[in-house]
PDB file of C-alpha atoms and ligand atoms in Angstrom:
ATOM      1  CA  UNK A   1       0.000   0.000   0.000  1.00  0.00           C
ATOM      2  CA  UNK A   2       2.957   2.497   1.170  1.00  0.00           C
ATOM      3  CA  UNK A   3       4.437   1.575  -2.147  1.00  0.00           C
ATOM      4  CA  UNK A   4       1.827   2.665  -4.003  1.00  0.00           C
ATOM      5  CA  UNK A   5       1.525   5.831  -2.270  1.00  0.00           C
ATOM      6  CA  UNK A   6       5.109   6.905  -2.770  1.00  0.00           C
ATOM      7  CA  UNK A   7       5.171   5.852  -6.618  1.00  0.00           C
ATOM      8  CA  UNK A   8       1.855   8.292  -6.718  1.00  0.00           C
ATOM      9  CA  UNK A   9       3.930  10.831  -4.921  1.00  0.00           C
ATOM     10  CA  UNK A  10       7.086  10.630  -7.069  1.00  0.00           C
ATOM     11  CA  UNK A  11       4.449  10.577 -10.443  1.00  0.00           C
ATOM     12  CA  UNK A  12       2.822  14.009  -9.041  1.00  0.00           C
ATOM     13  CA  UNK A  13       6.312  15.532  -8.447  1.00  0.00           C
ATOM     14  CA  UNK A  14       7.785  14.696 -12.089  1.00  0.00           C
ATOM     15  CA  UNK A  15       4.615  15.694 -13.394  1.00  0.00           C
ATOM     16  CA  UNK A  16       4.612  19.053 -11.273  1.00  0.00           C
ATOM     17  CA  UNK A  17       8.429  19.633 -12.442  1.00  0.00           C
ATOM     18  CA  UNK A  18       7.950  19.535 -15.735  1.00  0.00           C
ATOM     19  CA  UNK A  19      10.436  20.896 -18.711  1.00  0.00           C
ATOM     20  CA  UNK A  20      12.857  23.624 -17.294  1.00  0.00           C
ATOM     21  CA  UNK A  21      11.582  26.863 -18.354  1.00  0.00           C
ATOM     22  CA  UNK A  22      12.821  28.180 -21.718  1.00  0.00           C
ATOM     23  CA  UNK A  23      14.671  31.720 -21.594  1.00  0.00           C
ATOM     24  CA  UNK A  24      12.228  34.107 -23.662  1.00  0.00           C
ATOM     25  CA  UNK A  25      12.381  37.480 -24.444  1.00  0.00           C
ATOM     26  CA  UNK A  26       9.004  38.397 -22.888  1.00  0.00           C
ATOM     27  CA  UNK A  27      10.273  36.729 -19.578  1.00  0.00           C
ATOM     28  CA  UNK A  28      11.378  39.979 -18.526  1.00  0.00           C
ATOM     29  CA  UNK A  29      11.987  38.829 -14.440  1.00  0.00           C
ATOM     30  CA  UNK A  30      14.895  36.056 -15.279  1.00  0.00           C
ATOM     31  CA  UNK A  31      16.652  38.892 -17.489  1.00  0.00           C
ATOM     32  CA  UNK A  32      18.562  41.996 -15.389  1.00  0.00           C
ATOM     33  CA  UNK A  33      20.585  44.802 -16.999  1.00  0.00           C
ATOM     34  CA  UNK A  34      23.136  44.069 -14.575  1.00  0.00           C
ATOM     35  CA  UNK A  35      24.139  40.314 -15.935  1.00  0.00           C
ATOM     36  CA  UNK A  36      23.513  40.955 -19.272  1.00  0.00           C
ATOM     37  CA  UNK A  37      26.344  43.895 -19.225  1.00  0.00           C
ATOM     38  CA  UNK A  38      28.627  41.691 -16.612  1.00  0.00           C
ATOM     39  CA  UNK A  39      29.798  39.763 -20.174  1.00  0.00           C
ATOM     40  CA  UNK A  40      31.024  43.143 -21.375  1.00  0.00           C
ATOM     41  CA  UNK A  41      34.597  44.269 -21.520  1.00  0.00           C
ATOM     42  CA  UNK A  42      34.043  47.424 -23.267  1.00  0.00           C
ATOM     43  CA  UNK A  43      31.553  49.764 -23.531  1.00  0.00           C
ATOM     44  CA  UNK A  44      28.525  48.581 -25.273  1.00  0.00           C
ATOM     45  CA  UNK A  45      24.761  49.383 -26.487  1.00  0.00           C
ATOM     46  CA  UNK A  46      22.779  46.546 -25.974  1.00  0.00           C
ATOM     47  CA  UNK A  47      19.075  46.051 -26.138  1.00  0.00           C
ATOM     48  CA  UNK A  48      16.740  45.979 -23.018  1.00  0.00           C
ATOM     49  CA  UNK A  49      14.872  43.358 -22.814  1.00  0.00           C
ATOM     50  CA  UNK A  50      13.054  44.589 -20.338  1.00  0.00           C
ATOM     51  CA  UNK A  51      11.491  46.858 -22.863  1.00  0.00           C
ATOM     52  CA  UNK A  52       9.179  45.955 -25.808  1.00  0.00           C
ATOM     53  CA  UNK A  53       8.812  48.965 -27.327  1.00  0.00           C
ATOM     54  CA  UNK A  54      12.451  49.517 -27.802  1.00  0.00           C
ATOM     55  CA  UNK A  55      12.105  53.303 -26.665  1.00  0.00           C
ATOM     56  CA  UNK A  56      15.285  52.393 -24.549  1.00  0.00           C
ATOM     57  CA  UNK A  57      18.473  50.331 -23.894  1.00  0.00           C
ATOM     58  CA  UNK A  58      20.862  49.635 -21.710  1.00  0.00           C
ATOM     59  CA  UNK A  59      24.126  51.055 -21.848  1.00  0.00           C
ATOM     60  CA  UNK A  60      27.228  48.783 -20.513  1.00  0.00           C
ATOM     61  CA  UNK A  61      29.733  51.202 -19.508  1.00  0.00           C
ATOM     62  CA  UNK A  62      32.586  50.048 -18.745  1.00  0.00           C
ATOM     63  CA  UNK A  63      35.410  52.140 -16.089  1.00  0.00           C
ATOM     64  CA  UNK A  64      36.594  50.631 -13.012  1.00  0.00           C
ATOM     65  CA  UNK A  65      33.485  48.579 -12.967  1.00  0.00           C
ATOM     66  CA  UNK A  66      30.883  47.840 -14.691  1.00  0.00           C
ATOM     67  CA  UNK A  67      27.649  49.726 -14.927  1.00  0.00           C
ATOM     68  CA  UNK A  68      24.549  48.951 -16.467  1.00  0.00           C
ATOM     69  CA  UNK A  69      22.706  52.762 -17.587  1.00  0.00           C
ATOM     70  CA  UNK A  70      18.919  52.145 -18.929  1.00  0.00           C
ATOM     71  CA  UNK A  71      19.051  54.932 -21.947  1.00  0.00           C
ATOM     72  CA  UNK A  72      16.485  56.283 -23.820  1.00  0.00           C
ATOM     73  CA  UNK A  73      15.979  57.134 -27.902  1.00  0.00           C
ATOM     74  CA  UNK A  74      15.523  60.471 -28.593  1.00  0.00           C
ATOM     75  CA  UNK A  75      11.581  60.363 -29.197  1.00  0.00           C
ATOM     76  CA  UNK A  76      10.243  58.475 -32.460  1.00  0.00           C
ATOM     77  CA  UNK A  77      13.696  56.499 -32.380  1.00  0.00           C
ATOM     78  CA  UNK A  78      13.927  52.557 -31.529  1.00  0.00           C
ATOM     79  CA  UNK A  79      16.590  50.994 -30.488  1.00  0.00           C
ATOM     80  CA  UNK A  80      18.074  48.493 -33.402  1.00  0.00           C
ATOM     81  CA  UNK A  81      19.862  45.643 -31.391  1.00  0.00           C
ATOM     82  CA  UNK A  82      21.703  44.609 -34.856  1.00  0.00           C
ATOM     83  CA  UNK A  83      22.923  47.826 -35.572  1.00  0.00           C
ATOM     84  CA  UNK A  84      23.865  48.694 -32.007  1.00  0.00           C
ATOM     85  CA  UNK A  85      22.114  52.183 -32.016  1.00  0.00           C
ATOM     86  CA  UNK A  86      18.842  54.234 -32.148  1.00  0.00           C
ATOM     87  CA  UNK A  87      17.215  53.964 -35.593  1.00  0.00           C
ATOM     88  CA  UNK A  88      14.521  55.735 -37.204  1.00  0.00           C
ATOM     89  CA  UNK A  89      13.027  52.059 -37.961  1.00  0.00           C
ATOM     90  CA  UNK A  90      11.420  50.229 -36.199  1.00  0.00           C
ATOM     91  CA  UNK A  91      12.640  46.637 -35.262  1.00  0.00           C
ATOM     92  CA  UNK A  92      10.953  43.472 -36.191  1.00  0.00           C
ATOM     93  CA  UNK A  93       9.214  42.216 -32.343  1.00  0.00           C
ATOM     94  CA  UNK A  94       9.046  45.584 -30.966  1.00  0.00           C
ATOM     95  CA  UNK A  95       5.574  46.986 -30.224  1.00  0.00           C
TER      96      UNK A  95
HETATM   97  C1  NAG B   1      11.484  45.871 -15.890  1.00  0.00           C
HETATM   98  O1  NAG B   1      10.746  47.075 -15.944  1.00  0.00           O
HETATM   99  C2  NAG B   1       9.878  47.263 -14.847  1.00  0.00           C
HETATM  100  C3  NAG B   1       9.070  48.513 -15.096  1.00  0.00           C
HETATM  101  O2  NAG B   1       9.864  49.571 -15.561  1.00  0.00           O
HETATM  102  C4  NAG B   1      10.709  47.346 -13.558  1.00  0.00           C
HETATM  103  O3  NAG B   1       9.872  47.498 -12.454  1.00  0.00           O
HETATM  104  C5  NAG B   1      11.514  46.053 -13.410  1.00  0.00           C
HETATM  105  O4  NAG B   1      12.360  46.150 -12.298  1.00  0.00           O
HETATM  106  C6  NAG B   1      12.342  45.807 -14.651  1.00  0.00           C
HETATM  107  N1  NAG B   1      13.000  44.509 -14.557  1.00  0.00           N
HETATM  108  C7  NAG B   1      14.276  44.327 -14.888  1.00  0.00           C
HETATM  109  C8  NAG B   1      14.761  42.938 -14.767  1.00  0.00           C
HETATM  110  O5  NAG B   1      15.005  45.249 -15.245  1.00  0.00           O
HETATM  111  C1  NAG B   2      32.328  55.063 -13.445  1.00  0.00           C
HETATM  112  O1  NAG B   2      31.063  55.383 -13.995  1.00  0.00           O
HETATM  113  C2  NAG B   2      30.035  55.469 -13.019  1.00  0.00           C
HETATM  114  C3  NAG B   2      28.711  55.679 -13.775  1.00  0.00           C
HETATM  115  O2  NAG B   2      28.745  56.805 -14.598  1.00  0.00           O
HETATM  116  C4  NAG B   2      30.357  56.594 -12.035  1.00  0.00           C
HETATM  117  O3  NAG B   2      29.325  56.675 -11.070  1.00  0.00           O
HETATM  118  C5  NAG B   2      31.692  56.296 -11.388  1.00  0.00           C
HETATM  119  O4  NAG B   2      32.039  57.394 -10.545  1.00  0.00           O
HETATM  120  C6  NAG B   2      32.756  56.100 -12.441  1.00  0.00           C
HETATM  121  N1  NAG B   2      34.016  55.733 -11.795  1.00  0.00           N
HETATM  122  C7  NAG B   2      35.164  56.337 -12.090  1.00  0.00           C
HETATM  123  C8  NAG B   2      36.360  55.823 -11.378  1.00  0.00           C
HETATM  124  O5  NAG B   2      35.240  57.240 -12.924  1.00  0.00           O
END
């Protein structure tokens, strides 16, 4: 009977566990400004994920430390992750 119990148990807890979740862009709490720009070793424009609308992006600037600096376009501008700057277009996945 115990047996039985603890196979239901284990069954639940797989089940419960399921696939680890996959890293997505609109997953904006397991993404931080901070990590992203801890890779950089130079100053850097990257995109903020955190952001949809691509109005802004963070800025990895790079002195004694690191600092991650949430930037904004100028208005009307988006930020183009590809071409590392503010552009008049806006980016495929940006709303
Ligand atoms: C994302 O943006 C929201 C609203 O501006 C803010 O409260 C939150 O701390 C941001 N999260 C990250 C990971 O930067
Ligand atoms: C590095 O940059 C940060 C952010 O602008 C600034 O607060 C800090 O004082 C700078 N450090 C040095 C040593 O210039």
């Amino acid at each position: 009977m115990w047996t039985s119990v603890i196979i239901s148990l284990l069954l639940v807890h797989c089940l419960l566990a399921g696939p680890a979740p996959a890293l997505r862009d609109s997953d904006a709490g397991s993404w931080s400004a901070d990590e992203a720009c801890q890779e950089a070793v130079k100053s850097v424009m990257i995109a903020n994920q955190n952001d949809s609308t691509c109005a802004t992006y963070v800025y990895c600037y790079v002195n004694d430390s690191t600092w991650a600096l949430i930037k904004s376009c100028h208005s009307g501008l988006f930020f183009d992750a590809d071409l590392k700057f503010c552009s008049i277009r806006k980016p495929a996945g940006c709303v």
